[in-house]
């Protein structure tokens, strides 16, 4: 533990280096990240309590085409409450149809998915919070700043509430992981008083994020892919061909065996890829509501893409770099493919090179396990 660095110390050190940004702006970013980390502590406590905190999986309604659960609403309220004390002009949240106005003088806007993976609440699978921080471009209309291309993000990251609570963060200078340390602080020794020995102070948790690893790097090569195979009948031929090639294993065109992973929690899948490589695919398909993709560009795909790119990986919508896309509205959907560079590039090649599909059909058309 001697070489660990707390999140606060890391951010203070970063804010003192102004070669890539003004001191005031960096200080505002630090305050905002610390507010998000504080919100994460509160949400982590709620998640950890499970049903003891109430009916967190109870359906409360619908927002932007998705079902809202009690924990979605609670997480949104916690985030907005914490950010109200930070220099944030506007919050764009998945749980609010319209941007939430906070401080008109704020220098930053935050796009956030307060509770990613809420379908997993009842099953004790990891869920999380995803966030993106951008600068205000027009003080007269700060909400418009939420629609900047992802490459203009000043910082981004996500929290994972699982067996470990982790904060993944990029400030545009690599990607780092901080783990929540809630071990009790040693109490002070008993002090002799006029009436005898006083009881020692109770042990209280530290509750701070500490960095336990060096900046993470996504391996360029992998033998793992993540996709919801139950939707294969709706996929485009390019996605079917890519998955078939992986499933053909050492006998197929990839000449190596793959494992398939799918947690149905974006933050959990992203964390796994950061730790051991892999590729994640959530493509467009032919179902109503999925033809433009399912994930949200502004507060899901953009922050994940920046985190992955800063770790040496890649992120596209299947063909185009996610961070080059310009959002048209806050809740815009997109396809998302991210992870190890070799695999992300190969997915794009399957979309753009007809010869790949032609070559696969004669030899492997009957061998792919998911061939419809």
mmCIF file of C-alpha atoms in Angstrom:
data_model
loop_
_atom_site.group_PDB
_atom_site.id
_atom_site.type_symbol
_atom_site.label_atom_id
_atom_site.label_comp_id
_atom_site.label_asym_id
_atom_site.label_seq_id
_atom_site.Cartn_x
_atom_site.Cartn_y
_atom_site.Cartn_z
ATOM 1 C CA UNK A 1 0.000 0.000 0.000
ATOM 2 C CA UNK A 2 3.006 2.317 0.357
ATOM 3 C CA UNK A 3 2.982 3.140 -3.369
ATOM 4 C CA UNK A 4 -0.722 3.808 -3.686
ATOM 5 C CA UNK A 5 -2.078 7.233 -4.588
ATOM 6 C CA UNK A 6 -5.492 8.502 -3.628
ATOM 7 C CA UNK A 7 -7.783 9.951 -6.264
ATOM 8 C CA UNK A 8 -7.671 13.355 -4.597
ATOM 9 C CA UNK A 9 -3.857 13.453 -4.536
ATOM 10 C CA UNK A 10 -3.696 12.294 -8.148
ATOM 11 C CA UNK A 11 -6.093 15.019 -9.253
ATOM 12 C CA UNK A 12 -4.353 17.744 -7.268
ATOM 13 C CA UNK A 13 -1.026 16.796 -8.836
ATOM 14 C CA UNK A 14 -2.606 16.823 -12.297
ATOM 15 C CA UNK A 15 -4.254 20.200 -11.715
ATOM 16 C CA UNK A 16 -0.870 21.696 -10.892
ATOM 17 C CA UNK A 17 0.408 20.862 -14.384
ATOM 18 C CA UNK A 18 -1.075 23.407 -16.798
ATOM 19 C CA UNK A 19 0.812 22.597 -19.988
ATOM 20 C CA UNK A 20 -2.363 21.215 -21.602
ATOM 21 C CA UNK A 21 -4.977 23.412 -20.003
ATOM 22 C CA UNK A 22 -5.505 26.466 -17.827
ATOM 23 C CA UNK A 23 -5.176 26.182 -14.065
ATOM 24 C CA UNK A 24 -8.738 27.381 -13.447
ATOM 25 C CA UNK A 25 -10.244 24.892 -15.890
ATOM 26 C CA UNK A 26 -8.259 22.021 -14.407
ATOM 27 C CA UNK A 27 -9.352 23.006 -10.911
ATOM 28 C CA UNK A 28 -12.973 22.937 -12.075
ATOM 29 C CA UNK A 29 -12.485 19.495 -13.610
ATOM 30 C CA UNK A 30 -10.986 18.248 -10.332
ATOM 31 C CA UNK A 31 -13.932 19.546 -8.310
ATOM 32 C CA UNK A 32 -16.354 17.905 -10.721
ATOM 33 C CA UNK A 33 -14.621 14.511 -10.673
ATOM 34 C CA UNK A 34 -14.496 14.546 -6.881
ATOM 35 C CA UNK A 35 -18.234 15.344 -6.811
ATOM 36 C CA UNK A 36 -18.874 12.384 -9.136
ATOM 37 C CA UNK A 37 -16.704 10.146 -6.943
ATOM 38 C CA UNK A 38 -18.710 11.256 -3.911
ATOM 39 C CA UNK A 39 -21.921 10.404 -5.750
ATOM 40 C CA UNK A 40 -20.399 7.020 -6.563
ATOM 41 C CA UNK A 41 -19.799 6.356 -2.864
ATOM 42 C CA UNK A 42 -23.477 6.955 -2.113
ATOM 43 C CA UNK A 43 -24.665 4.818 -5.042
ATOM 44 C CA UNK A 44 -22.234 2.033 -4.106
ATOM 45 C CA UNK A 45 -23.732 1.953 -0.620
ATOM 46 C CA UNK A 46 -27.254 1.663 -2.063
ATOM 47 C CA UNK A 47 -26.217 -1.130 -4.437
ATOM 48 C CA UNK A 48 -24.428 -2.990 -1.656
ATOM 49 C CA UNK A 49 -27.564 -3.011 0.498
ATOM 50 C CA UNK A 50 -29.585 -4.756 -2.192
ATOM 51 C CA UNK A 51 -33.207 -5.351 -1.130
ATOM 52 C CA UNK A 52 -32.398 -3.973 2.338
ATOM 53 C CA UNK A 53 -32.456 -0.514 0.714
ATOM 54 C CA UNK A 54 -35.968 -1.085 -0.615
ATOM 55 C CA UNK A 55 -37.426 -2.195 -3.924
ATOM 56 C CA UNK A 56 -34.566 -0.857 -6.034
ATOM 57 C CA UNK A 57 -35.649 -2.925 -9.062
ATOM 58 C CA UNK A 58 -39.249 -1.673 -8.973
ATOM 59 C CA UNK A 59 -40.321 -0.104 -12.260
ATOM 60 C CA UNK A 60 -40.991 3.612 -11.885
ATOM 61 C CA UNK A 61 -41.827 4.489 -15.486
ATOM 62 C CA UNK A 62 -40.117 5.043 -18.810
ATOM 63 C CA UNK A 63 -37.637 7.629 -20.084
ATOM 64 C CA UNK A 64 -36.264 7.977 -23.613
ATOM 65 C CA UNK A 65 -37.570 4.574 -24.638
ATOM 66 C CA UNK A 66 -36.069 2.675 -21.693
ATOM 67 C CA UNK A 67 -37.696 1.374 -18.528
ATOM 68 C CA UNK A 68 -36.773 3.325 -15.414
ATOM 69 C CA UNK A 69 -36.284 1.500 -12.127
ATOM 70 C CA UNK A 70 -36.192 2.871 -8.612
ATOM 71 C CA UNK A 71 -32.389 2.697 -8.467
ATOM 72 C CA UNK A 72 -32.133 4.580 -11.795
ATOM 73 C CA UNK A 73 -34.084 7.483 -10.282
ATOM 74 C CA UNK A 74 -32.233 7.387 -6.972
ATOM 75 C CA UNK A 75 -28.864 7.360 -8.725
ATOM 76 C CA UNK A 76 -29.883 10.291 -10.946
ATOM 77 C CA UNK A 77 -30.970 12.317 -7.916
ATOM 78 C CA UNK A 78 -27.726 11.568 -6.080
ATOM 79 C CA UNK A 79 -25.567 12.614 -9.039
ATOM 80 C CA UNK A 80 -27.463 15.850 -9.635
ATOM 81 C CA UNK A 81 -27.323 16.676 -5.929
ATOM 82 C CA UNK A 82 -23.538 16.219 -5.753
ATOM 83 C CA UNK A 83 -22.894 18.107 -8.992
ATOM 84 C CA UNK A 84 -24.937 21.057 -7.734
ATOM 85 C CA UNK A 85 -21.912 21.985 -5.636
ATOM 86 C CA UNK A 86 -19.463 21.748 -8.544
ATOM 87 C CA UNK A 87 -18.806 24.272 -11.370
ATOM 88 C CA UNK A 88 -21.265 22.487 -13.671
ATOM 89 C CA UNK A 89 -23.678 24.482 -15.805
ATOM 90 C CA UNK A 90 -25.769 21.594 -17.132
ATOM 91 C CA UNK A 91 -26.197 17.861 -16.597
ATOM 92 C CA UNK A 92 -27.411 15.677 -19.449
ATOM 93 C CA UNK A 93 -28.708 12.451 -17.909
ATOM 94 C CA UNK A 94 -30.216 9.307 -19.376
ATOM 95 C CA UNK A 95 -32.927 9.604 -16.735
ATOM 96 C CA UNK A 96 -34.087 13.078 -17.778
ATOM 97 C CA UNK A 97 -35.696 13.941 -21.102
ATOM 98 C CA UNK A 98 -34.193 17.449 -21.023
ATOM 99 C CA UNK A 99 -30.849 18.709 -19.692
ATOM 100 C CA UNK A 100 -30.857 19.714 -16.023
ATOM 101 C CA UNK A 101 -29.686 23.292 -15.478
ATOM 102 C CA UNK A 102 -27.451 23.822 -12.435
ATOM 103 C CA UNK A 103 -25.017 26.772 -12.261
ATOM 104 C CA UNK A 104 -25.360 29.400 -15.039
ATOM 105 C CA UNK A 105 -21.782 30.450 -14.328
ATOM 106 C CA UNK A 106 -20.450 26.909 -14.541
ATOM 107 C CA UNK A 107 -17.582 26.209 -16.914
ATOM 108 C CA UNK A 108 -18.393 22.546 -17.536
ATOM 109 C CA UNK A 109 -21.217 20.281 -18.667
ATOM 110 C CA UNK A 110 -21.584 16.665 -17.583
ATOM 111 C CA UNK A 111 -23.261 13.893 -19.576
ATOM 112 C CA UNK A 112 -24.066 10.868 -17.458
ATOM 113 C CA UNK A 113 -25.718 7.480 -17.287
ATOM 114 C CA UNK A 114 -26.337 7.400 -13.524
ATOM 115 C CA UNK A 115 -27.016 3.659 -13.349
ATOM 116 C CA UNK A 116 -25.794 1.523 -16.238
ATOM 117 C CA UNK A 117 -26.983 -2.084 -16.299
ATOM 118 C CA UNK A 118 -30.119 -1.604 -14.242
ATOM 119 C CA UNK A 119 -31.609 -4.836 -15.665
ATOM 120 C CA UNK A 120 -29.097 -6.595 -13.383
ATOM 121 C CA UNK A 121 -30.222 -4.992 -10.121
ATOM 122 C CA UNK A 122 -32.117 -8.034 -8.857
ATOM 123 C CA UNK A 123 -29.469 -10.562 -9.884
ATOM 124 C CA UNK A 124 -26.456 -9.130 -7.998
ATOM 125 C CA UNK A 125 -24.480 -8.515 -11.209
ATOM 126 C CA UNK A 126 -22.185 -5.504 -11.482
ATOM 127 C CA UNK A 127 -23.782 -2.186 -12.436
ATOM 128 C CA UNK A 128 -22.185 1.236 -12.750
ATOM 129 C CA UNK A 129 -22.166 4.946 -13.530
ATOM 130 C CA UNK A 130 -20.752 6.383 -16.776
ATOM 131 C CA UNK A 131 -19.753 10.051 -17.125
ATOM 132 C CA UNK A 132 -18.382 12.527 -19.654
ATOM 133 C CA UNK A 133 -17.065 16.036 -18.883
ATOM 134 C CA UNK A 134 -17.005 18.753 -21.560
ATOM 135 C CA UNK A 135 -16.310 22.466 -21.528
ATOM 136 C CA UNK A 136 -19.030 25.088 -21.986
ATOM 137 C CA UNK A 137 -18.739 26.511 -25.509
ATOM 138 C CA UNK A 138 -21.537 29.100 -25.360
ATOM 139 C CA UNK A 139 -22.466 30.556 -21.973
ATOM 140 C CA UNK A 140 -25.783 31.730 -23.425
ATOM 141 C CA UNK A 141 -26.743 28.132 -24.285
ATOM 142 C CA UNK A 142 -24.640 25.747 -22.171
ATOM 143 C CA UNK A 143 -26.897 22.759 -22.915
ATOM 144 C CA UNK A 144 -25.727 22.878 -26.536
ATOM 145 C CA UNK A 145 -22.239 21.972 -25.289
ATOM 146 C CA UNK A 146 -23.490 18.456 -24.570
ATOM 147 C CA UNK A 147 -23.567 17.854 -28.331
ATOM 148 C CA UNK A 148 -19.850 18.201 -28.992
ATOM 149 C CA UNK A 149 -17.920 15.391 -30.715
ATOM 150 C CA UNK A 150 -16.420 12.963 -28.236
ATOM 151 C CA UNK A 151 -12.830 13.922 -29.014
ATOM 152 C CA UNK A 152 -13.505 17.229 -27.228
ATOM 153 C CA UNK A 153 -14.143 15.534 -23.889
ATOM 154 C CA UNK A 154 -11.971 16.964 -21.124
ATOM 155 C CA UNK A 155 -12.325 13.872 -18.949
ATOM 156 C CA UNK A 156 -14.415 10.725 -18.883
ATOM 157 C CA UNK A 157 -14.801 7.520 -16.985
ATOM 158 C CA UNK A 158 -17.074 5.104 -15.222
ATOM 159 C CA UNK A 159 -17.637 3.474 -11.859
ATOM 160 C CA UNK A 160 -18.288 -0.240 -11.403
ATOM 161 C CA UNK A 161 -20.267 -1.387 -8.370
ATOM 162 C CA UNK A 162 -19.324 -5.034 -8.064
ATOM 163 C CA UNK A 163 -17.231 -7.265 -5.788
ATOM 164 C CA UNK A 164 -14.870 -4.283 -5.855
ATOM 165 C CA UNK A 165 -16.045 -0.719 -6.379
ATOM 166 C CA UNK A 166 -13.749 0.757 -9.013
ATOM 167 C CA UNK A 167 -13.428 4.149 -10.681
ATOM 168 C CA UNK A 168 -11.964 4.144 -14.193
ATOM 169 C CA UNK A 169 -10.778 7.599 -15.252
ATOM 170 C CA UNK A 170 -9.078 9.344 -18.126
ATOM 171 C CA UNK A 171 -7.986 12.965 -18.117
ATOM 172 C CA UNK A 172 -6.785 12.664 -21.709
ATOM 173 C CA UNK A 173 -3.385 11.421 -20.573
ATOM 174 C CA UNK A 174 -3.904 7.668 -20.290
ATOM 175 C CA UNK A 175 -6.458 5.591 -18.387
ATOM 176 C CA UNK A 176 -6.147 4.710 -14.710
ATOM 177 C CA UNK A 177 -8.150 2.607 -12.264
ATOM 178 C CA UNK A 178 -8.887 3.522 -8.659
ATOM 179 C CA UNK A 179 -10.403 1.092 -6.166
ATOM 180 C CA UNK A 180 -12.600 2.069 -3.249
ATOM 181 C CA UNK A 181 -10.852 1.550 0.076
ATOM 182 C CA UNK A 182 -13.339 1.306 2.945
ATOM 183 C CA UNK A 183 -11.132 -0.407 5.483
ATOM 184 C CA UNK A 184 -11.593 0.966 8.981
ATOM 185 C CA UNK A 185 -9.153 3.597 10.185
ATOM 186 C CA UNK A 186 -7.250 2.559 13.301
ATOM 187 C CA UNK A 187 -8.802 4.179 16.378
ATOM 188 C CA UNK A 188 -6.869 6.562 18.565
ATOM 189 C CA UNK A 189 -5.461 4.962 21.720
ATOM 190 C CA UNK A 190 -7.382 5.415 24.943
ATOM 191 C CA UNK A 191 -6.593 8.649 26.726
ATOM 192 C CA UNK A 192 -6.357 8.925 30.536
ATOM 193 C CA UNK A 193 -8.898 11.357 31.874
ATOM 194 C CA UNK A 194 -9.954 12.617 35.245
ATOM 195 C CA UNK A 195 -12.440 9.776 35.652
ATOM 196 C CA UNK A 196 -10.041 7.059 34.435
ATOM 197 C CA UNK A 197 -9.328 5.595 31.015
ATOM 198 C CA UNK A 198 -11.602 6.843 28.284
ATOM 199 C CA UNK A 199 -12.929 4.445 25.658
ATOM 200 C CA UNK A 200 -11.074 4.566 22.337
ATOM 201 C CA UNK A 201 -12.720 6.286 19.403
ATOM 202 C CA UNK A 202 -14.730 3.928 17.173
ATOM 203 C CA UNK A 203 -13.179 2.692 13.948
ATOM 204 C CA UNK A 204 -14.551 4.572 10.963
ATOM 205 C CA UNK A 205 -14.139 3.718 7.270
ATOM 206 C CA UNK A 206 -11.766 5.749 5.117
ATOM 207 C CA UNK A 207 -14.003 5.556 2.035
ATOM 208 C CA UNK A 208 -11.539 6.877 -0.516
ATOM 209 C CA UNK A 209 -10.491 5.792 -3.984
ATOM 210 C CA UNK A 210 -6.873 4.684 -4.323
ATOM 211 C CA UNK A 211 -4.855 3.840 -7.409
ATOM 212 C CA UNK A 212 -3.478 0.325 -7.214
ATOM 213 C CA UNK A 213 -2.230 -0.109 -10.779
ATOM 214 C CA UNK A 214 -0.156 1.651 -13.388
ATOM 215 C CA UNK A 215 -2.013 3.218 -16.331
ATOM 216 C CA UNK A 216 -3.821 0.370 -18.050
ATOM 217 C CA UNK A 217 -3.251 -0.774 -21.629
ATOM 218 C CA UNK A 218 -5.723 -2.763 -23.724
ATOM 219 C CA UNK A 219 -3.937 -5.651 -25.394
ATOM 220 C CA UNK A 220 -3.906 -5.307 -29.187
ATOM 221 C CA UNK A 221 -4.612 -9.034 -29.679
ATOM 222 C CA UNK A 222 -7.308 -11.077 -27.972
ATOM 223 C CA UNK A 223 -9.148 -14.388 -27.930
ATOM 224 C CA UNK A 224 -12.344 -13.075 -26.328
ATOM 225 C CA UNK A 225 -15.376 -11.353 -27.770
ATOM 226 C CA UNK A 226 -18.581 -10.139 -26.150
ATOM 227 C CA UNK A 227 -21.911 -10.011 -27.951
ATOM 228 C CA UNK A 228 -25.533 -10.925 -27.192
ATOM 229 C CA UNK A 229 -25.795 -14.038 -29.353
ATOM 230 C CA UNK A 230 -29.560 -14.296 -28.866
ATOM 231 C CA UNK A 231 -29.952 -11.503 -31.431
ATOM 232 C CA UNK A 232 -27.951 -13.218 -34.184
ATOM 233 C CA UNK A 233 -30.961 -13.687 -36.472
ATOM 234 C CA UNK A 234 -31.315 -9.883 -36.636
ATOM 235 C CA UNK A 235 -27.658 -9.102 -37.378
ATOM 236 C CA UNK A 236 -26.260 -7.790 -40.647
ATOM 237 C CA UNK A 237 -24.299 -10.375 -42.705
ATOM 238 C CA UNK A 238 -21.029 -8.634 -41.789
ATOM 239 C CA UNK A 239 -21.567 -9.204 -38.057
ATOM 240 C CA UNK A 240 -22.664 -12.805 -38.609
ATOM 241 C CA UNK A 241 -19.545 -13.446 -40.680
ATOM 242 C CA UNK A 242 -17.269 -11.959 -38.023
ATOM 243 C CA UNK A 243 -18.828 -14.016 -35.218
ATOM 244 C CA UNK A 244 -18.829 -17.170 -37.364
ATOM 245 C CA UNK A 245 -15.119 -16.692 -38.016
ATOM 246 C CA UNK A 246 -14.465 -16.453 -34.276
ATOM 247 C CA UNK A 247 -16.587 -19.506 -33.497
ATOM 248 C CA UNK A 248 -14.854 -21.564 -36.175
ATOM 249 C CA UNK A 249 -11.835 -21.430 -33.866
ATOM 250 C CA UNK A 250 -8.511 -22.957 -34.820
ATOM 251 C CA UNK A 251 -10.114 -24.661 -37.836
ATOM 252 C CA UNK A 252 -11.433 -21.377 -39.233
ATOM 253 C CA UNK A 253 -9.908 -18.324 -40.926
ATOM 254 C CA UNK A 254 -8.755 -16.830 -37.594
ATOM 255 C CA UNK A 255 -6.771 -19.982 -36.766
ATOM 256 C CA UNK A 256 -7.298 -19.616 -33.010
ATOM 257 C CA UNK A 257 -9.966 -20.501 -30.484
ATOM 258 C CA UNK A 258 -12.127 -17.750 -28.990
ATOM 259 C CA UNK A 259 -14.195 -17.486 -25.829
ATOM 260 C CA UNK A 260 -17.471 -15.571 -25.856
ATOM 261 C CA UNK A 261 -18.363 -13.308 -22.916
ATOM 262 C CA UNK A 262 -21.527 -11.266 -22.342
ATOM 263 C CA UNK A 263 -22.423 -9.722 -18.968
ATOM 264 C CA UNK A 264 -25.197 -7.400 -20.224
ATOM 265 C CA UNK A 265 -23.583 -4.603 -18.218
ATOM 266 C CA UNK A 266 -21.576 -2.178 -20.346
ATOM 267 C CA UNK A 267 -19.343 -1.057 -17.476
ATOM 268 C CA UNK A 268 -18.577 -4.635 -16.435
ATOM 269 C CA UNK A 269 -17.696 -5.674 -19.988
ATOM 270 C CA UNK A 270 -15.538 -2.551 -20.424
ATOM 271 C CA UNK A 271 -13.728 -3.199 -17.151
ATOM 272 C CA UNK A 272 -12.974 -6.777 -18.182
ATOM 273 C CA UNK A 273 -11.550 -5.602 -21.497
ATOM 274 C CA UNK A 274 -9.344 -3.049 -19.744
ATOM 275 C CA UNK A 275 -7.978 -5.749 -17.464
ATOM 276 C CA UNK A 276 -7.448 -8.611 -19.925
ATOM 277 C CA UNK A 277 -8.311 -7.501 -23.450
ATOM 278 C CA UNK A 278 -11.171 -8.474 -25.704
ATOM 279 C CA UNK A 279 -13.705 -6.880 -28.005
ATOM 280 C CA UNK A 280 -17.283 -5.787 -27.283
ATOM 281 C CA UNK A 281 -19.952 -5.594 -29.982
ATOM 282 C CA UNK A 282 -23.389 -4.018 -29.745
ATOM 283 C CA UNK A 283 -24.226 -3.645 -33.438
ATOM 284 C CA UNK A 284 -27.250 -2.278 -35.202
ATOM 285 C CA UNK A 285 -29.832 -4.868 -36.172
ATOM 286 C CA UNK A 286 -33.216 -5.120 -37.877
ATOM 287 C CA UNK A 287 -35.453 -4.845 -34.822
ATOM 288 C CA UNK A 288 -37.453 -1.642 -34.320
ATOM 289 C CA UNK A 289 -35.482 0.642 -32.029
ATOM 290 C CA UNK A 290 -32.165 -1.018 -32.851
ATOM 291 C CA UNK A 291 -31.626 0.087 -36.448
ATOM 292 C CA UNK A 292 -29.431 2.993 -35.352
ATOM 293 C CA UNK A 293 -27.900 1.040 -32.498
ATOM 294 C CA UNK A 294 -29.054 0.779 -28.912
ATOM 295 C CA UNK A 295 -26.474 2.521 -26.741
ATOM 296 C CA UNK A 296 -26.439 6.288 -26.233
ATOM 297 C CA UNK A 297 -23.690 8.206 -28.004
ATOM 298 C CA UNK A 298 -23.334 11.170 -25.632
ATOM 299 C CA UNK A 299 -23.229 9.540 -22.210
ATOM 300 C CA UNK A 300 -22.362 5.897 -22.928
ATOM 301 C CA UNK A 301 -20.389 5.435 -26.167
ATOM 302 C CA UNK A 302 -18.350 8.665 -25.998
ATOM 303 C CA UNK A 303 -16.962 8.246 -22.470
ATOM 304 C CA UNK A 304 -16.299 4.531 -22.966
ATOM 305 C CA UNK A 305 -14.570 5.284 -26.273
ATOM 306 C CA UNK A 306 -12.274 7.900 -24.714
ATOM 307 C CA UNK A 307 -11.369 5.574 -21.843
ATOM 308 C CA UNK A 308 -10.596 2.732 -24.262
ATOM 309 C CA UNK A 309 -8.624 4.857 -26.724
ATOM 310 C CA UNK A 310 -6.562 6.380 -23.936
ATOM 311 C CA UNK A 311 -5.712 2.814 -22.907
ATOM 312 C CA UNK A 312 -4.479 1.988 -26.412
ATOM 313 C CA UNK A 313 -7.652 0.362 -27.697
ATOM 314 C CA UNK A 314 -10.133 1.435 -30.358
ATOM 315 C CA UNK A 315 -13.841 2.255 -30.501
ATOM 316 C CA UNK A 316 -16.113 2.554 -33.528
ATOM 317 C CA UNK A 317 -19.757 2.272 -34.530
ATOM 318 C CA UNK A 318 -18.657 -0.718 -36.584
ATOM 319 C CA UNK A 319 -16.953 1.431 -39.195
ATOM 320 C CA UNK A 320 -16.441 5.017 -37.989
ATOM 321 C CA UNK A 321 -14.473 6.246 -34.998
ATOM 322 C CA UNK A 322 -16.935 6.992 -32.190
ATOM 323 C CA UNK A 323 -15.076 10.103 -31.025
ATOM 324 C CA UNK A 324 -15.442 11.731 -34.469
ATOM 325 C CA UNK A 325 -19.249 11.522 -34.492
ATOM 326 C CA UNK A 326 -21.195 14.733 -33.814
ATOM 327 C CA UNK A 327 -24.343 14.086 -31.737
ATOM 328 C CA UNK A 328 -27.589 15.545 -33.079
ATOM 329 C CA UNK A 329 -29.475 15.270 -29.795
ATOM 330 C CA UNK A 330 -28.781 14.263 -26.190
ATOM 331 C CA UNK A 331 -30.306 10.787 -26.344
ATOM 332 C CA UNK A 332 -29.038 9.764 -29.788
ATOM 333 C CA UNK A 333 -28.321 6.059 -30.187
ATOM 334 C CA UNK A 334 -25.365 4.392 -31.852
ATOM 335 C CA UNK A 335 -23.820 1.015 -32.482
ATOM 336 C CA UNK A 336 -20.658 0.401 -30.458
ATOM 337 C CA UNK A 337 -17.637 -1.822 -31.028
ATOM 338 C CA UNK A 338 -14.623 -1.349 -28.748
ATOM 339 C CA UNK A 339 -11.606 -3.103 -27.326
ATOM 340 C CA UNK A 340 -8.453 -4.620 -28.756
ATOM 341 C CA UNK A 341 -7.383 -2.758 -31.890
ATOM 342 C CA UNK A 342 -6.902 -5.822 -34.083
ATOM 343 C CA UNK A 343 -10.454 -7.042 -33.505
ATOM 344 C CA UNK A 344 -12.099 -3.633 -33.845
ATOM 345 C CA UNK A 345 -10.302 -3.159 -37.147
ATOM 346 C CA UNK A 346 -11.367 -6.606 -38.328
ATOM 347 C CA UNK A 347 -15.027 -5.863 -37.560
ATOM 348 C CA UNK A 348 -14.731 -2.727 -39.703
ATOM 349 C CA UNK A 349 -13.161 -4.752 -42.501
ATOM 350 C CA UNK A 350 -16.119 -7.122 -42.466
ATOM 351 C CA UNK A 351 -18.383 -4.118 -43.021
ATOM 352 C CA UNK A 352 -16.368 -2.541 -45.818
ATOM 353 C CA UNK A 353 -14.781 -5.425 -47.727
ATOM 354 C CA UNK A 354 -17.361 -7.491 -49.672
ATOM 355 C CA UNK A 355 -14.646 -9.964 -50.594
ATOM 356 C CA UNK A 356 -14.467 -11.091 -46.963
ATOM 357 C CA UNK A 357 -18.105 -12.181 -47.037
ATOM 358 C CA UNK A 358 -17.696 -13.849 -50.405
ATOM 359 C CA UNK A 359 -14.632 -15.731 -49.212
ATOM 360 C CA UNK A 360 -16.347 -16.965 -46.064
ATOM 361 C CA UNK A 361 -19.543 -18.304 -47.647
ATOM 362 C CA UNK A 362 -18.158 -21.225 -49.697
ATOM 363 C CA UNK A 363 -15.858 -22.583 -46.998
ATOM 364 C CA UNK A 364 -17.526 -21.736 -43.737
ATOM 365 C CA UNK A 365 -21.148 -20.993 -44.552
ATOM 366 C CA UNK A 366 -22.317 -24.247 -42.964
ATOM 367 C CA UNK A 367 -19.784 -24.295 -40.125
ATOM 368 C CA UNK A 368 -20.656 -21.167 -38.186
ATOM 369 C CA UNK A 369 -22.585 -22.137 -35.065
ATOM 370 C CA UNK A 370 -24.784 -19.055 -35.333
ATOM 371 C CA UNK A 371 -25.547 -19.270 -39.035
ATOM 372 C CA UNK A 372 -29.283 -18.748 -39.532
#
